[in-house]
Short mmCIF file of C-alpha atoms in Angstrom, two decimals:
data_model
loop_
_atom_site.label_atom_id
_atom_site.label_comp_id
_atom_site.label_asym_id
_atom_site.label_seq_id
_atom_site.Cartn_x
_atom_site.Cartn_y
_atom_site.Cartn_z
CA MET A 1 -15.42 -27.70 -26.12
CA LEU A 2 -18.71 -26.81 -27.79
CA ALA A 3 -20.60 -29.52 -25.98
CA ALA A 4 -20.57 -29.37 -22.21
CA GLN A 5 -22.22 -31.37 -19.45
CA ARG A 6 -24.76 -29.99 -17.00
CA LYS A 7 -26.95 -31.52 -14.33
CA ASP A 8 -30.70 -31.37 -14.07
CA GLU A 9 -32.66 -31.03 -10.83
CA ASN A 10 -32.17 -34.73 -10.08
CA GLY A 11 -28.41 -34.50 -10.53
CA THR A 12 -28.45 -36.40 -13.81
CA GLN A 13 -25.85 -35.43 -16.39
CA LYS A 14 -27.41 -33.83 -19.45
CA GLN A 15 -25.82 -32.65 -22.69
CA LYS A 16 -25.80 -28.88 -23.10
CA ARG A 17 -26.97 -27.64 -26.48
CA VAL A 18 -24.20 -26.55 -28.84
CA ALA A 19 -24.19 -22.88 -29.85
CA PHE A 20 -22.02 -21.20 -32.46
CA ARG A 21 -20.87 -17.66 -31.74
CA ASN A 22 -18.17 -17.02 -34.35
CA ILE A 23 -18.29 -18.66 -37.78
CA LEU A 24 -15.46 -18.45 -40.31
CA LEU A 25 -16.11 -18.85 -44.05
CA ALA A 26 -12.86 -19.73 -45.82
CA SER A 27 -13.14 -18.62 -49.43
CA ASP A 28 -10.99 -18.52 -52.56
CA TYR A 29 -13.85 -16.84 -54.44
CA SER A 30 -14.37 -19.93 -56.60
CA ALA A 31 -17.70 -21.51 -57.54
CA SER A 32 -17.17 -24.11 -54.79
CA ALA A 33 -16.60 -21.42 -52.20
CA ASN A 34 -19.73 -19.61 -53.40
CA LEU A 35 -21.75 -22.76 -52.70
CA ALA A 36 -20.48 -22.76 -49.11
CA MET A 37 -21.40 -19.11 -48.50
CA PRO A 38 -25.16 -19.49 -47.94
CA TYR A 39 -24.61 -22.36 -45.50
CA ALA A 40 -22.21 -20.25 -43.44
CA ALA A 41 -24.44 -17.18 -43.56
CA GLY A 42 -27.57 -19.22 -42.85
CA MET A 43 -26.04 -20.75 -39.74
CA ALA A 44 -24.80 -17.34 -38.61
CA ARG A 45 -28.35 -16.05 -38.92
CA SER A 46 -29.90 -19.00 -37.11
CA PHE A 47 -27.46 -18.95 -34.20
CA GLY A 48 -27.04 -15.18 -34.01
CA ALA A 49 -23.31 -15.63 -34.63
CA LYS A 50 -20.71 -13.32 -36.12
CA LEU A 51 -19.71 -14.28 -39.63
CA TYR A 52 -16.10 -13.84 -40.72
CA ALA A 53 -15.26 -14.20 -44.42
CA MET A 54 -11.57 -14.89 -45.02
CA HIS A 55 -9.48 -15.10 -48.16
CA VAL A 56 -5.82 -16.08 -47.99
CA GLN A 57 -3.70 -14.88 -50.89
CA GLU A 58 -0.20 -15.60 -52.02
CA PRO A 59 2.26 -12.74 -51.38
CA ILE A 60 2.25 -10.33 -54.31
CA ASN A 61 5.51 -10.13 -56.24
CA TYR A 62 6.05 -6.39 -56.50
CA SER A 63 9.11 -6.95 -58.69
CA LEU A 64 6.73 -7.73 -61.54
CA PRO A 65 5.47 -4.91 -63.80
CA PRO A 66 2.94 -2.72 -61.93
CA ASP A 67 0.17 -3.58 -64.39
CA THR A 68 0.47 -7.24 -63.40
CA TRP A 69 0.14 -6.99 -59.61
CA GLN A 70 -2.26 -4.07 -59.76
CA SER A 71 -4.58 -6.21 -61.88
CA VAL A 72 -4.36 -9.01 -59.32
CA GLU A 73 -5.20 -6.65 -56.46
CA LEU A 74 -8.13 -5.13 -58.37
CA THR A 75 -9.55 -8.58 -59.16
CA ARG A 76 -9.38 -9.64 -55.51
CA GLU A 77 -11.05 -6.43 -54.37
CA MET A 78 -13.89 -7.00 -56.83
CA GLU A 79 -14.33 -10.63 -55.78
CA GLN A 80 -14.42 -9.62 -52.14
CA LYS A 81 -17.04 -6.97 -52.92
CA PHE A 82 -19.20 -9.49 -54.78
CA LEU A 83 -19.03 -11.93 -51.86
CA VAL A 84 -20.03 -9.31 -49.29
CA GLU A 85 -22.85 -8.05 -51.51
CA ALA A 86 -24.15 -11.60 -52.03
CA ILE A 87 -24.27 -12.20 -48.27
CA GLN A 88 -26.01 -8.90 -47.58
CA ARG A 89 -28.50 -9.49 -50.41
CA ASP A 90 -29.52 -13.02 -49.39
CA PHE A 91 -29.03 -12.61 -45.64
CA PRO A 92 -29.65 -8.95 -44.74
CA GLU A 93 -29.57 -9.84 -41.03
CA VAL A 94 -25.92 -10.90 -41.31
CA THR A 95 -23.04 -8.42 -41.48
CA PRO A 96 -19.86 -10.18 -42.63
CA HIS A 97 -16.50 -9.23 -41.16
CA VAL A 98 -13.83 -9.51 -43.86
CA LEU A 99 -10.46 -10.96 -42.90
CA HIS A 100 -7.32 -10.97 -45.03
CA GLY A 101 -4.53 -13.51 -44.87
CA GLU A 102 -1.32 -14.05 -46.76
CA GLY A 103 0.97 -17.01 -47.24
CA VAL A 104 0.19 -20.61 -46.30
CA VAL A 105 -3.60 -20.99 -46.20
CA TRP A 106 -3.90 -23.27 -43.18
CA ARG A 107 -1.49 -21.21 -41.08
CA ALA A 108 -3.44 -18.04 -41.76
CA ILE A 109 -6.76 -19.72 -40.99
CA GLU A 110 -5.34 -21.26 -37.82
CA ALA A 111 -4.28 -17.81 -36.62
CA ALA A 112 -7.75 -16.42 -37.37
CA ILE A 113 -9.43 -19.28 -35.49
CA ARG A 114 -7.45 -18.46 -32.36
CA LYS A 115 -7.64 -14.68 -32.62
CA HIS A 116 -11.40 -14.51 -33.21
CA GLU A 117 -12.36 -17.55 -31.11
CA ILE A 118 -13.92 -19.28 -34.12
CA ASP A 119 -16.10 -22.25 -33.16
CA LEU A 120 -17.14 -23.32 -36.69
CA VAL A 121 -15.28 -23.21 -40.01
CA VAL A 122 -17.23 -23.51 -43.28
CA VAL A 123 -15.32 -24.33 -46.45
CA GLY A 124 -16.23 -25.42 -49.96
CA THR A 125 -14.53 -28.31 -51.68
CA ARG A 126 -14.40 -29.33 -55.32
CA GLY A 127 -14.38 -32.99 -54.36
CA ARG A 128 -11.44 -33.99 -56.55
CA ALA A 129 -8.70 -36.46 -55.69
CA GLY A 130 -5.01 -36.96 -56.35
CA ILE A 131 -3.32 -34.55 -58.75
CA GLY A 132 -6.70 -33.04 -59.60
CA LYS A 133 -7.16 -31.62 -56.12
CA ALA A 134 -7.71 -27.88 -56.22
CA LEU A 135 -7.15 -25.26 -53.53
CA LEU A 136 -10.32 -25.89 -51.56
CA GLY A 137 -9.88 -29.63 -51.94
CA SER A 138 -6.48 -30.14 -50.37
CA VAL A 139 -6.88 -27.13 -48.08
CA ALA A 140 -10.31 -28.27 -46.89
CA GLU A 141 -8.79 -31.61 -45.95
CA GLU A 142 -5.99 -29.90 -44.02
CA ILE A 143 -8.47 -27.70 -42.17
CA LEU A 144 -10.63 -30.72 -41.38
CA ARG A 145 -7.69 -32.64 -39.93
CA HIS A 146 -6.13 -29.87 -37.85
CA ALA A 147 -8.84 -27.37 -36.86
CA PRO A 148 -9.56 -27.27 -33.11
CA CYS A 149 -13.26 -26.63 -33.85
CA PRO A 150 -15.94 -28.30 -36.00
CA VAL A 151 -15.58 -27.94 -39.78
CA LEU A 152 -18.49 -27.95 -42.24
CA THR A 153 -17.41 -28.85 -45.79
CA VAL A 154 -19.81 -28.11 -48.63
CA GLY A 155 -19.36 -30.27 -51.71
CA PRO A 156 -19.92 -29.35 -55.37
CA GLN A 157 -23.24 -31.24 -55.47
CA ALA A 158 -24.75 -29.26 -52.58
CA CYS A 159 -28.15 -27.72 -53.28
CA HIS A 160 -27.72 -23.98 -53.76
CA GLU A 161 -31.37 -23.16 -53.03
CA ALA A 162 -31.31 -25.15 -49.80
CA GLY A 163 -28.27 -23.17 -48.76
CA ARG A 164 -29.93 -19.87 -49.61
CA ARG A 165 -32.85 -20.76 -47.38
CA GLY A 166 -30.35 -21.35 -44.59
CA ARG A 167 -32.34 -24.35 -43.38
CA MET A 168 -31.67 -28.03 -42.78
CA ALA A 169 -34.59 -30.41 -43.14
CA SER A 170 -32.78 -33.70 -42.64
CA ILE A 171 -29.43 -34.53 -41.02
CA LEU A 172 -27.52 -37.81 -41.32
CA LEU A 173 -24.97 -38.71 -38.64
CA ALA A 174 -22.68 -41.47 -39.92
CA THR A 175 -21.04 -43.12 -36.93
CA ASP A 176 -18.57 -45.87 -36.14
CA PHE A 177 -19.05 -45.23 -32.38
CA GLY A 178 -15.47 -43.97 -32.13
CA ALA A 179 -14.20 -40.81 -30.41
CA ALA A 180 -14.79 -38.61 -33.47
CA SER A 181 -18.37 -39.85 -33.78
CA LEU A 182 -19.05 -39.17 -30.12
CA ALA A 183 -17.74 -35.63 -30.57
CA ALA A 184 -19.95 -35.10 -33.64
CA ALA A 185 -23.14 -36.45 -32.06
CA PRO A 186 -24.01 -33.46 -29.82
CA ILE A 187 -23.42 -31.10 -32.73
CA ALA A 188 -25.76 -33.11 -34.97
CA VAL A 189 -28.39 -33.19 -32.23
CA SER A 190 -28.10 -29.44 -31.63
CA LEU A 191 -28.45 -28.68 -35.33
CA ALA A 192 -31.49 -30.92 -35.55
CA GLU A 193 -33.05 -29.11 -32.59
CA GLU A 194 -32.22 -25.67 -34.00
CA TYR A 195 -33.74 -26.39 -37.41
CA GLN A 196 -36.42 -28.86 -36.23
CA ALA A 197 -34.83 -31.29 -38.67
CA ARG A 198 -35.07 -35.06 -38.89
CA LEU A 199 -31.95 -36.72 -37.50
CA THR A 200 -30.88 -40.15 -38.75
CA PHE A 201 -28.04 -42.20 -37.25
CA LEU A 202 -26.24 -44.53 -39.65
CA HIS A 203 -23.75 -47.26 -38.77
CA VAL A 204 -22.38 -49.44 -41.55
CA LYS A 205 -21.18 -52.88 -40.48
CA GLU A 206 -18.27 -54.52 -42.22
CA LYS A 207 -19.38 -57.28 -44.57
CA ARG A 208 -17.86 -60.57 -43.49
CA GLY A 209 -16.87 -63.34 -45.86
CA ALA A 210 -18.07 -66.92 -45.77
CA GLY A 211 -16.74 -68.83 -42.79
CA GLN A 212 -15.94 -65.69 -40.77
CA MET A 213 -17.52 -65.59 -37.34
CA GLU A 214 -18.96 -62.50 -35.75
CA MET A 215 -18.72 -62.12 -31.99
CA PRO A 216 -22.01 -61.22 -30.31
CA CYS A 217 -22.27 -57.63 -29.11
CA ASP A 218 -22.49 -58.70 -25.45
CA ALA A 219 -19.43 -60.95 -25.64
CA ALA A 220 -16.66 -60.20 -23.17
#
């Protein structure tokens, strides 16, 4: 658990501030993944965390002509180099640790989460639906549903410059007061404290039709 309880001098339970120690950036080297990079690196810098950059590739078919799979390997090496150089250029305080995976993306990421004690995963998403879902659309959803730690998804409309600054000025916590919302609240509060950001809580009530009664909040 990232959020723990502690007692003050009067014995009152207080929420302990969340801290990230190991952050994993899941990348397929796409434009969407590049948008997520500065957010991951910025948070690593702010929290003094280790940053792991991971790319999961499909197994190479060595039965194909050498020129084919050698070209694939060379392209991946160049993309990895560009990612590392971008992090070091924009965030010189952060040294990324490169991880390699092969096979099913979620399985490889799950193994990395456990091995490196990852407490935050950052992933980009193209924001498409249905058949149009791309790798970091469907995969991001799978990570979000199954990861044992918080997941930060960065959409295609995210501000690149804001990410490069590695700062958050305003945070919105959308809540339905359920278990997931309660788990997200201390993380939102901790981020707001870390960045001295404005924190807004939003609860959207279901719109009721004519003739439908709404029970008062204090009803039994």
